[in-house]
PDB file of C-alpha atoms in Angstrom:
ATOM      1  CA  UNK K  12     -30.809 -10.057  -1.888  1.00 48.00           C
ATOM      2  CA  UNK K  13     -31.485  -6.768  -3.727  1.00 54.00           C
ATOM      3  CA  UNK K  14     -30.377  -6.422  -7.350  1.00 48.00           C
ATOM      4  CA  UNK K  15     -27.665  -3.849  -6.617  1.00 48.00           C
ATOM      5  CA  UNK K  16     -26.251  -6.011  -3.818  1.00 56.00           C
ATOM      6  CA  UNK K  17     -26.153  -8.989  -6.152  1.00 57.00           C
ATOM      7  CA  UNK K  18     -24.464  -6.857  -8.814  1.00 52.00           C
ATOM      8  CA  UNK K  19     -21.884  -5.572  -6.324  1.00 61.00           C
ATOM      9  CA  UNK K  20     -21.172  -9.122  -5.160  1.00 69.00           C
ATOM     10  CA  UNK K  21     -20.708 -10.320  -8.744  1.00 71.00           C
ATOM     11  CA  UNK K  22     -18.338  -7.426  -9.450  1.00 70.00           C
ATOM     12  CA  UNK K  23     -16.228  -8.295  -6.403  1.00 77.00           C
ATOM     13  CA  UNK K  24     -16.196 -11.993  -7.342  1.00 80.00           C
ATOM     14  CA  UNK K  25     -15.023 -11.068 -10.848  1.00 76.00           C
ATOM     15  CA  UNK K  26     -12.206  -8.946  -9.351  1.00 73.00           C
ATOM     16  CA  UNK K  27     -11.126 -11.842  -7.128  1.00 77.00           C
ATOM     17  CA  UNK K  28     -11.071 -14.167 -10.147  1.00 81.00           C
ATOM     18  CA  UNK K  29      -8.747 -11.764 -12.030  1.00 80.00           C
ATOM     19  CA  UNK K  30      -6.192 -12.047  -9.257  1.00 85.00           C
ATOM     20  CA  UNK K  31      -5.772 -15.810  -9.522  1.00 86.00           C
ATOM     21  CA  UNK K  32      -3.086 -15.286 -12.173  1.00 87.00           C
ATOM     22  CA  UNK K  33      -1.187 -12.629 -10.194  1.00 93.00           C
ATOM     23  CA  UNK K  34       2.582 -13.202 -10.432  1.00 93.00           C
ATOM     24  CA  UNK K  35       4.498 -11.445  -7.607  1.00 95.00           C
ATOM     25  CA  UNK K  36       7.902 -11.773  -9.321  1.00 95.00           C
ATOM     26  CA  UNK K  37       6.644 -10.304 -12.628  1.00 93.00           C
ATOM     27  CA  UNK K  38       4.800  -7.516 -10.820  1.00 94.00           C
ATOM     28  CA  UNK K  39       7.878  -6.557  -8.771  1.00 96.00           C
ATOM     29  CA  UNK K  40      10.186  -6.588 -11.799  1.00 94.00           C
ATOM     30  CA  UNK K  41       7.803  -4.374 -13.790  1.00 92.00           C
ATOM     31  CA  UNK K  42       7.062  -1.783 -11.104  1.00 94.00           C
ATOM     32  CA  UNK K  43       9.865  -1.776  -8.513  1.00 96.00           C
ATOM     33  CA  UNK K  44      12.996  -1.555 -10.657  1.00 95.00           C
ATOM     34  CA  UNK K  45      14.371   1.476 -12.594  1.00 96.00           C
ATOM     35  CA  UNK K  46      13.129   3.757 -14.042  1.00 95.00           C
ATOM     36  CA  UNK K  47      10.283   3.708 -11.478  1.00 96.00           C
ATOM     37  CA  UNK K  48      12.657   2.853  -8.641  1.00 97.00           C
ATOM     38  CA  UNK K  49      15.623   4.998  -9.748  1.00 97.00           C
ATOM     39  CA  UNK K  50      16.662   6.656  -6.493  1.00 97.00           C
ATOM     40  CA  UNK K  51      19.181   8.896  -8.253  1.00 96.00           C
ATOM     41  CA  UNK K  52      16.124  10.741  -9.587  1.00 94.00           C
ATOM     42  CA  UNK K  53      13.842  12.773  -7.332  1.00 91.00           C
ATOM     43  CA  UNK K  54      11.108  12.530  -9.980  1.00 93.00           C
ATOM     44  CA  UNK K  55      10.950   8.731 -10.029  1.00 96.00           C
ATOM     45  CA  UNK K  56       7.664   7.329  -8.745  1.00 97.00           C
ATOM     46  CA  UNK K  57       9.244   5.462  -5.836  1.00 98.00           C
ATOM     47  CA  UNK K  58      11.417   8.418  -4.776  1.00 98.00           C
ATOM     48  CA  UNK K  59       8.252  10.535  -4.573  1.00 98.00           C
ATOM     49  CA  UNK K  60       6.248   7.899  -2.669  1.00 98.00           C
ATOM     50  CA  UNK K  61       8.996   7.229  -0.133  1.00 98.00           C
ATOM     51  CA  UNK K  62       9.425  10.990   0.442  1.00 98.00           C
ATOM     52  CA  UNK K  63       5.662  11.365   1.092  1.00 98.00           C
ATOM     53  CA  UNK K  64       5.652   8.467   3.557  1.00 98.00           C
ATOM     54  CA  UNK K  65       8.831   9.660   5.298  1.00 98.00           C
ATOM     55  CA  UNK K  66       7.343  13.134   5.804  1.00 98.00           C
ATOM     56  CA  UNK K  67       4.016  11.774   7.071  1.00 98.00           C
ATOM     57  CA  UNK K  68       5.657   9.476   9.605  1.00 98.00           C
ATOM     58  CA  UNK K  69       8.088  12.127  10.897  1.00 97.00           C
ATOM     59  CA  UNK K  70       5.733  15.104  11.350  1.00 97.00           C
ATOM     60  CA  UNK K  71       5.040  13.984  14.920  1.00 96.00           C
ATOM     61  CA  UNK K  72       1.251  13.553  14.839  1.00 97.00           C
ATOM     62  CA  UNK K  73       1.242   9.946  13.572  1.00 97.00           C
ATOM     63  CA  UNK K  74       2.056   7.780  16.568  1.00 95.00           C
ATOM     64  CA  UNK K  75       0.989   4.850  18.717  1.00 97.00           C
ATOM     65  CA  UNK K  76       1.761   1.168  19.024  1.00 97.00           C
ATOM     66  CA  UNK K  77       0.237  -0.579  15.994  1.00 98.00           C
ATOM     67  CA  UNK K  78       0.593   0.119  12.259  1.00 98.00           C
ATOM     68  CA  UNK K  79      -1.430  -2.010   9.816  1.00 98.00           C
ATOM     69  CA  UNK K  80      -0.557  -2.111   6.123  1.00 98.00           C
ATOM     70  CA  UNK K  81      -3.696  -2.770   4.072  1.00 98.00           C
ATOM     71  CA  UNK K  82      -3.104  -4.874   0.962  1.00 98.00           C
ATOM     72  CA  UNK K  83       0.669  -5.102   1.137  1.00 98.00           C
ATOM     73  CA  UNK K  84       0.948  -7.075  -2.075  1.00 97.00           C
ATOM     74  CA  UNK K  85       4.473  -8.512  -2.353  1.00 98.00           C
ATOM     75  CA  UNK K  86       6.039  -5.167  -1.266  1.00 98.00           C
ATOM     76  CA  UNK K  87       7.702  -3.758   1.862  1.00 98.00           C
ATOM     77  CA  UNK K  88       8.710  -0.176   0.984  1.00 98.00           C
ATOM     78  CA  UNK K  89       5.496   1.283   2.423  1.00 98.00           C
ATOM     79  CA  UNK K  90       6.397   0.408   6.041  1.00 98.00           C
ATOM     80  CA  UNK K  91      10.121   1.264   5.937  1.00 98.00           C
ATOM     81  CA  UNK K  92       9.567   4.697   7.519  1.00 98.00           C
ATOM     82  CA  UNK K  93       6.709   3.629   9.776  1.00 98.00           C
ATOM     83  CA  UNK K  94       8.733   0.824  11.371  1.00 98.00           C
ATOM     84  CA  UNK K  95      10.765   3.482  13.227  1.00 97.00           C
ATOM     85  CA  UNK K  96       7.606   4.998  14.772  1.00 97.00           C
ATOM     86  CA  UNK K  97       5.558   1.893  15.613  1.00 98.00           C
ATOM     87  CA  UNK K  98       6.588  -1.137  17.653  1.00 97.00           C
ATOM     88  CA  UNK K  99       4.159  -3.491  15.929  1.00 98.00           C
ATOM     89  CA  UNK K 100       3.462  -3.750  12.204  1.00 98.00           C
ATOM     90  CA  UNK K 101       0.892  -6.042  10.582  1.00 98.00           C
ATOM     91  CA  UNK K 102       1.202  -6.817   6.873  1.00 98.00           C
ATOM     92  CA  UNK K 103      -1.923  -8.021   5.069  1.00 98.00           C
ATOM     93  CA  UNK K 104      -2.870  -9.314   1.636  1.00 97.00           C
ATOM     94  CA  UNK K 105      -5.700 -11.098  -0.155  1.00 96.00           C
ATOM     95  CA  UNK K 106      -3.361 -13.485  -1.999  1.00 95.00           C
ATOM     96  CA  UNK K 107      -1.373 -16.295  -0.408  1.00 95.00           C
ATOM     97  CA  UNK K 108       1.376 -15.929  -3.080  1.00 95.00           C
ATOM     98  CA  UNK K 109       1.979 -12.369  -1.865  1.00 96.00           C
ATOM     99  CA  UNK K 110       1.919 -13.340   1.801  1.00 97.00           C
ATOM    100  CA  UNK K 111       4.447 -16.070   0.967  1.00 96.00           C
ATOM    101  CA  UNK K 112       6.704 -13.533  -0.779  1.00 97.00           C
ATOM    102  CA  UNK K 113       6.618 -11.340   2.363  1.00 97.00           C
ATOM    103  CA  UNK K 114       7.331 -14.333   4.616  1.00 97.00           C
ATOM    104  CA  UNK K 115      10.372 -15.199   2.458  1.00 96.00           C
ATOM    105  CA  UNK K 116      11.868 -11.782   3.221  1.00 97.00           C
ATOM    106  CA  UNK K 117      10.856 -11.868   6.880  1.00 96.00           C
ATOM    107  CA  UNK K 118      12.496 -15.258   7.436  1.00 95.00           C
ATOM    108  CA  UNK K 119      15.614 -14.064   5.585  1.00 92.00           C
ATOM    109  CA  UNK K 120      16.264 -17.429   3.950  1.00 82.00           C
ATOM    110  CA  UNK K 121      16.711 -16.102   0.406  1.00 84.00           C
ATOM    111  CA  UNK K 122      14.263 -16.816  -2.374  1.00 86.00           C
ATOM    112  CA  UNK K 123      12.890 -13.252  -2.555  1.00 93.00           C
ATOM    113  CA  UNK K 124      11.821 -11.979  -5.975  1.00 96.00           C
ATOM    114  CA  UNK K 125      13.301  -8.509  -5.358  1.00 97.00           C
ATOM    115  CA  UNK K 126      16.302  -7.110  -3.467  1.00 96.00           C
ATOM    116  CA  UNK K 127      14.907  -4.436  -1.119  1.00 98.00           C
ATOM    117  CA  UNK K 128      18.377  -3.087  -0.230  1.00 97.00           C
ATOM    118  CA  UNK K 129      18.206   0.030  -2.494  1.00 98.00           C
ATOM    119  CA  UNK K 130      14.856   0.960  -0.923  1.00 98.00           C
ATOM    120  CA  UNK K 131      16.178   0.502   2.614  1.00 98.00           C
ATOM    121  CA  UNK K 132      19.276   2.562   1.745  1.00 98.00           C
ATOM    122  CA  UNK K 133      17.175   5.363   0.263  1.00 98.00           C
ATOM    123  CA  UNK K 134      14.899   5.581   3.323  1.00 98.00           C
ATOM    124  CA  UNK K 135      17.989   5.699   5.559  1.00 98.00           C
ATOM    125  CA  UNK K 136      19.203   8.696   3.525  1.00 98.00           C
ATOM    126  CA  UNK K 137      15.807  10.400   3.931  1.00 98.00           C
ATOM    127  CA  UNK K 138      16.179   9.898   7.680  1.00 98.00           C
ATOM    128  CA  UNK K 139      19.615  11.504   7.657  1.00 98.00           C
ATOM    129  CA  UNK K 140      21.452   8.231   8.288  1.00 97.00           C
ATOM    130  CA  UNK K 141      24.257   6.634   6.334  1.00 96.00           C
ATOM    131  CA  UNK K 142      23.036   4.364   3.511  1.00 94.00           C
ATOM    132  CA  UNK K 143      25.074   1.612   5.204  1.00 96.00           C
ATOM    133  CA  UNK K 144      22.582   1.758   8.098  1.00 96.00           C
ATOM    134  CA  UNK K 145      20.208  -0.227   5.877  1.00 98.00           C
ATOM    135  CA  UNK K 146      21.139  -3.437   7.710  1.00 97.00           C
ATOM    136  CA  UNK K 147      19.922  -1.901  11.007  1.00 98.00           C
ATOM    137  CA  UNK K 148      16.690  -0.821   9.322  1.00 98.00           C
ATOM    138  CA  UNK K 149      16.159  -4.302   7.875  1.00 98.00           C
ATOM    139  CA  UNK K 150      16.698  -5.780  11.344  1.00 98.00           C
ATOM    140  CA  UNK K 151      14.241  -3.271  12.861  1.00 98.00           C
ATOM    141  CA  UNK K 152      11.661  -4.104  10.190  1.00 98.00           C
ATOM    142  CA  UNK K 153      11.979  -7.834  10.843  1.00 98.00           C
ATOM    143  CA  UNK K 154      11.664  -7.178  14.570  1.00 98.00           C
ATOM    144  CA  UNK K 155       8.443  -5.122  14.394  1.00 98.00           C
ATOM    145  CA  UNK K 156       6.526  -7.101  11.729  1.00 98.00           C
ATOM    146  CA  UNK K 157       4.513  -9.300  14.061  1.00 97.00           C
ATOM    147  CA  UNK K 158       2.138 -10.926  11.581  1.00 96.00           C
ATOM    148  CA  UNK K 159       1.246 -11.364   7.896  1.00 97.00           C
ATOM    149  CA  UNK K 160      -2.466 -12.055   7.623  1.00 97.00           C
ATOM    150  CA  UNK K 161      -5.198 -12.506   4.966  1.00 96.00           C
ATOM    151  CA  UNK K 162      -7.448  -9.513   4.231  1.00 97.00           C
ATOM    152  CA  UNK K 163     -10.455  -8.792   2.033  1.00 96.00           C
ATOM    153  CA  UNK K 164     -11.243  -5.063   1.843  1.00 96.00           C
ATOM    154  CA  UNK K 165     -14.579  -5.828   0.162  1.00 94.00           C
ATOM    155  CA  UNK K 166     -15.887  -7.417   3.349  1.00 95.00           C
ATOM    156  CA  UNK K 167     -17.372  -5.212   6.101  1.00 95.00           C
ATOM    157  CA  UNK K 168     -14.974  -6.989   8.499  1.00 95.00           C
ATOM    158  CA  UNK K 169     -11.792  -7.143   6.338  1.00 97.00           C
ATOM    159  CA  UNK K 170      -9.658  -9.106   8.855  1.00 97.00           C
ATOM    160  CA  UNK K 171     -10.414 -12.108  11.051  1.00 94.00           C
ATOM    161  CA  UNK K 172     -12.358 -10.705  14.012  1.00 87.00           C
ATOM    162  CA  UNK K 173      -9.599 -11.428  16.553  1.00 90.00           C
ATOM    163  CA  UNK K 174      -6.678 -10.358  14.329  1.00 93.00           C
ATOM    164  CA  UNK K 175      -6.294  -6.916  15.923  1.00 94.00           C
ATOM    165  CA  UNK K 176      -6.490  -5.643  19.519  1.00 92.00           C
ATOM    166  CA  UNK K 177     -10.035  -4.448  20.313  1.00 91.00           C
ATOM    167  CA  UNK K 178      -8.899  -0.793  20.412  1.00 92.00           C
ATOM    168  CA  UNK K 179      -7.938  -1.021  16.730  1.00 96.00           C
ATOM    169  CA  UNK K 180      -4.864   0.168  14.841  1.00 98.00           C
ATOM    170  CA  UNK K 181      -3.265   3.558  15.504  1.00 98.00           C
ATOM    171  CA  UNK K 182      -2.408   4.023  11.834  1.00 98.00           C
ATOM    172  CA  UNK K 183      -3.256   2.397   8.512  1.00 98.00           C
ATOM    173  CA  UNK K 184      -1.084   2.633   5.434  1.00 98.00           C
ATOM    174  CA  UNK K 185      -2.361   1.392   2.095  1.00 98.00           C
ATOM    175  CA  UNK K 186      -0.679   1.659  -1.296  1.00 98.00           C
ATOM    176  CA  UNK K 187      -2.314   0.810  -4.645  1.00 97.00           C
ATOM    177  CA  UNK K 188      -4.789  -1.558  -3.005  1.00 97.00           C
ATOM    178  CA  UNK K 189      -8.300  -0.099  -2.900  1.00 97.00           C
ATOM    179  CA  UNK K 190      -8.631   1.023  -6.532  1.00 97.00           C
ATOM    180  CA  UNK K 191      -7.158  -2.337  -7.587  1.00 95.00           C
ATOM    181  CA  UNK K 192      -9.600  -4.377  -5.489  1.00 94.00           C
ATOM    182  CA  UNK K 193     -12.751  -2.411  -6.358  1.00 94.00           C
ATOM    183  CA  UNK K 194     -14.931  -3.011  -9.436  1.00 92.00           C
ATOM    184  CA  UNK K 195     -16.323   0.551  -9.309  1.00 95.00           C
ATOM    185  CA  UNK K 196     -16.267   3.843  -7.392  1.00 97.00           C
ATOM    186  CA  UNK K 197     -19.031   2.772  -4.990  1.00 96.00           C
ATOM    187  CA  UNK K 198     -16.978  -0.310  -4.036  1.00 95.00           C
ATOM    188  CA  UNK K 199     -13.871   1.893  -3.578  1.00 97.00           C
ATOM    189  CA  UNK K 200     -15.818   4.106  -1.155  1.00 98.00           C
ATOM    190  CA  UNK K 201     -17.206   1.074   0.696  1.00 97.00           C
ATOM    191  CA  UNK K 202     -13.688  -0.389   1.017  1.00 97.00           C
ATOM    192  CA  UNK K 203     -12.482   2.870   2.608  1.00 98.00           C
ATOM    193  CA  UNK K 204     -15.276   2.506   5.155  1.00 98.00           C
ATOM    194  CA  UNK K 205     -14.483  -1.166   5.763  1.00 98.00           C
ATOM    195  CA  UNK K 206     -10.816  -0.544   6.540  1.00 98.00           C
ATOM    196  CA  UNK K 207     -11.801   2.447   8.694  1.00 98.00           C
ATOM    197  CA  UNK K 208     -13.377  -0.010  11.133  1.00 97.00           C
ATOM    198  CA  UNK K 209      -9.865  -1.335  11.846  1.00 98.00           C
ATOM    199  CA  UNK K 210      -8.663   2.145  12.893  1.00 98.00           C
ATOM    200  CA  UNK K 211      -9.172   3.799  16.275  1.00 97.00           C
ATOM    201  CA  UNK K 212     -10.931   7.196  16.338  1.00 97.00           C
ATOM    202  CA  UNK K 213      -8.258   9.876  15.851  1.00 97.00           C
ATOM    203  CA  UNK K 214      -5.998   7.351  14.118  1.00 98.00           C
ATOM    204  CA  UNK K 215      -4.369   8.180  10.790  1.00 98.00           C
ATOM    205  CA  UNK K 216      -4.750   6.808   7.271  1.00 98.00           C
ATOM    206  CA  UNK K 217      -1.872   7.176   4.800  1.00 98.00           C
ATOM    207  CA  UNK K 218      -3.200   6.264   1.380  1.00 98.00           C
ATOM    208  CA  UNK K 219      -1.363   6.047  -1.940  1.00 98.00           C
ATOM    209  CA  UNK K 220      -3.198   5.219  -5.137  1.00 98.00           C
ATOM    210  CA  UNK K 221      -3.317   5.687  -8.875  1.00 98.00           C
ATOM    211  CA  UNK K 222      -5.167   8.399 -10.774  1.00 98.00           C
ATOM    212  CA  UNK K 223      -7.083   7.567 -13.956  1.00 98.00           C
ATOM    213  CA  UNK K 224      -5.874   3.966 -14.101  1.00 97.00           C
ATOM    214  CA  UNK K 225      -8.247   1.437 -15.718  1.00 96.00           C
ATOM    215  CA  UNK K 226      -5.932  -1.603 -15.660  1.00 95.00           C
ATOM    216  CA  UNK K 227      -2.459  -2.875 -14.771  1.00 94.00           C
ATOM    217  CA  UNK K 228      -0.436  -5.905 -15.808  1.00 92.00           C
ATOM    218  CA  UNK K 229       0.281  -8.371 -12.989  1.00 89.00           C
ATOM    219  CA  UNK K 230       2.118 -11.055 -14.887  1.00 81.00           C
ATOM    220  CA  UNK K 231       2.551 -12.359 -18.391  1.00 81.00           C
ATOM    221  CA  UNK K 232      -0.782 -11.610 -20.082  1.00 85.00           C
ATOM    222  CA  UNK K 233      -2.521 -11.045 -16.712  1.00 87.00           C
ATOM    223  CA  UNK K 234      -4.453  -7.777 -17.135  1.00 91.00           C
ATOM    224  CA  UNK K 235      -6.263  -6.637 -13.987  1.00 92.00           C
ATOM    225  CA  UNK K 236      -9.061  -4.060 -14.336  1.00 92.00           C
ATOM    226  CA  UNK K 237      -9.068  -1.231 -11.789  1.00 95.00           C
ATOM    227  CA  UNK K 238     -11.418   1.637 -11.002  1.00 96.00           C
ATOM    228  CA  UNK K 239     -10.091   4.933 -12.423  1.00 97.00           C
ATOM    229  CA  UNK K 240     -10.428   7.705  -9.809  1.00 98.00           C
ATOM    230  CA  UNK K 241      -9.565  11.406  -9.812  1.00 98.00           C
ATOM    231  CA  UNK K 242      -8.589  13.692  -6.934  1.00 98.00           C
ATOM    232  CA  UNK K 243     -12.128  14.995  -6.359  1.00 98.00           C
ATOM    233  CA  UNK K 244     -13.547  11.460  -6.178  1.00 98.00           C
ATOM    234  CA  UNK K 245     -10.862  10.383  -3.685  1.00 98.00           C
ATOM    235  CA  UNK K 246     -11.665  13.388  -1.447  1.00 98.00           C
ATOM    236  CA  UNK K 247     -15.428  12.736  -1.655  1.00 98.00           C
ATOM    237  CA  UNK K 248     -14.985   9.028  -0.853  1.00 98.00           C
ATOM    238  CA  UNK K 249     -12.818   9.847   2.166  1.00 98.00           C
ATOM    239  CA  UNK K 250     -15.381  12.319   3.514  1.00 98.00           C
ATOM    240  CA  UNK K 251     -18.248   9.866   2.984  1.00 98.00           C
ATOM    241  CA  UNK K 252     -16.285   7.171   4.830  1.00 98.00           C
ATOM    242  CA  UNK K 253     -15.662   9.253   7.964  1.00 97.00           C
ATOM    243  CA  UNK K 254     -12.148  10.622   7.403  1.00 98.00           C
ATOM    244  CA  UNK K 255     -10.909  14.199   7.724  1.00 98.00           C
ATOM    245  CA  UNK K 256      -8.430  15.062   4.983  1.00 98.00           C
ATOM    246  CA  UNK K 257      -5.178  16.571   6.245  1.00 98.00           C
ATOM    247  CA  UNK K 258      -3.221  16.615   2.990  1.00 97.00           C
ATOM    248  CA  UNK K 259      -3.506  15.506  -0.624  1.00 98.00           C
ATOM    249  CA  UNK K 260      -0.470  15.489  -2.906  1.00 98.00           C
ATOM    250  CA  UNK K 261      -0.396  14.566  -6.580  1.00 98.00           C
ATOM    251  CA  UNK K 262       2.408  13.165  -8.727  1.00 98.00           C
ATOM    252  CA  UNK K 263       2.063  13.342 -12.512  1.00 97.00           C
ATOM    253  CA  UNK K 264       3.717  10.379 -14.215  1.00 95.00           C
ATOM    254  CA  UNK K 265       6.543  11.584 -16.528  1.00 93.00           C
ATOM    255  CA  UNK K 266       6.602  10.111 -20.034  1.00 91.00           C
ATOM    256  CA  UNK K 267       9.609   7.884 -19.347  1.00 89.00           C
ATOM    257  CA  UNK K 268       7.976   6.385 -16.243  1.00 89.00           C
ATOM    258  CA  UNK K 269       5.213   4.963 -18.444  1.00 88.00           C
ATOM    259  CA  UNK K 270       6.681   1.492 -18.784  1.00 86.00           C
ATOM    260  CA  UNK K 271       3.582   0.004 -20.432  1.00 88.00           C
ATOM    261  CA  UNK K 272       2.304  -1.911 -17.410  1.00 91.00           C
ATOM    262  CA  UNK K 273      -0.656   0.416 -16.701  1.00 95.00           C
ATOM    263  CA  UNK K 274      -2.449   3.538 -17.944  1.00 96.00           C
ATOM    264  CA  UNK K 275      -2.313   5.786 -14.849  1.00 97.00           C
ATOM    265  CA  UNK K 276      -1.685   9.486 -15.458  1.00 97.00           C
ATOM    266  CA  UNK K 277      -0.750  10.145 -11.852  1.00 98.00           C
ATOM    267  CA  UNK K 278      -0.435   8.980  -8.263  1.00 98.00           C
ATOM    268  CA  UNK K 279      -2.042  10.539  -5.185  1.00 98.00           C
ATOM    269  CA  UNK K 280      -0.880  10.614  -1.586  1.00 98.00           C
ATOM    270  CA  UNK K 281      -3.401  11.246   1.190  1.00 98.00           C
ATOM    271  CA  UNK K 282      -2.870  11.868   4.870  1.00 98.00           C
ATOM    272  CA  UNK K 283      -6.179  11.721   6.704  1.00 98.00           C
ATOM    273  CA  UNK K 284      -7.573  11.149  10.190  1.00 98.00           C
ATOM    274  CA  UNK K 285     -10.524   9.039  11.286  1.00 97.00           C
ATOM    275  CA  UNK K 286     -13.204  11.204  12.855  1.00 91.00           C
TER     276      UNK K 286
END
């Protein structure tokens, strides 16, 4: 094994080790409650993200049968718009604790670490429906999520080889995963290429990530290092990995959204297509 390969492997192993202390409940409470998830404010992080996703899924060019969410973590908001467009949704994560959190919601037996109702209500409003339609959206989401499977974006084949139909997914969505799973920019670019193998040619990638973030807190005293990227690096990595950029949008984090759990200065949203 060449030196750089060995170094890359060690970096990935170190990242994986950091995640052993990941606490889904702590992470959700820190990042998915007000002020970040204050839906009365258009400038809250989650309001902005949900608006980007809603627009991308309703422009008419993103379509097909299968949507795969790459690195779901313990969260569901990222597929709340897409579940109206696709009949099958796969959720994926590296950590069993996160997959268990998602299964708790899917099975609707209580025990979830976060109430997703405000998110469902907000997406209903974006779609021009009554907020009370959130129960229908929750039912739709539970109906179309067909599997919750392990993933490792640092592997050339990130999913089990028979996890997806041979044609691949029609659309991938991924939020805050790749920069958090990559020890450096080269690994981030490789991960984009790895997940691209799950996508059919002409399929879409909807990617949300942090800008300039070097770490985030994922539990009491659990500090996870991340690769800080800027807009130019994201665009270059996409091009190198075989995607055509359709749109890049940037959100600058307001002072009062800095809740001390990370050091990101912004968030990017990308809509791209696999060549």
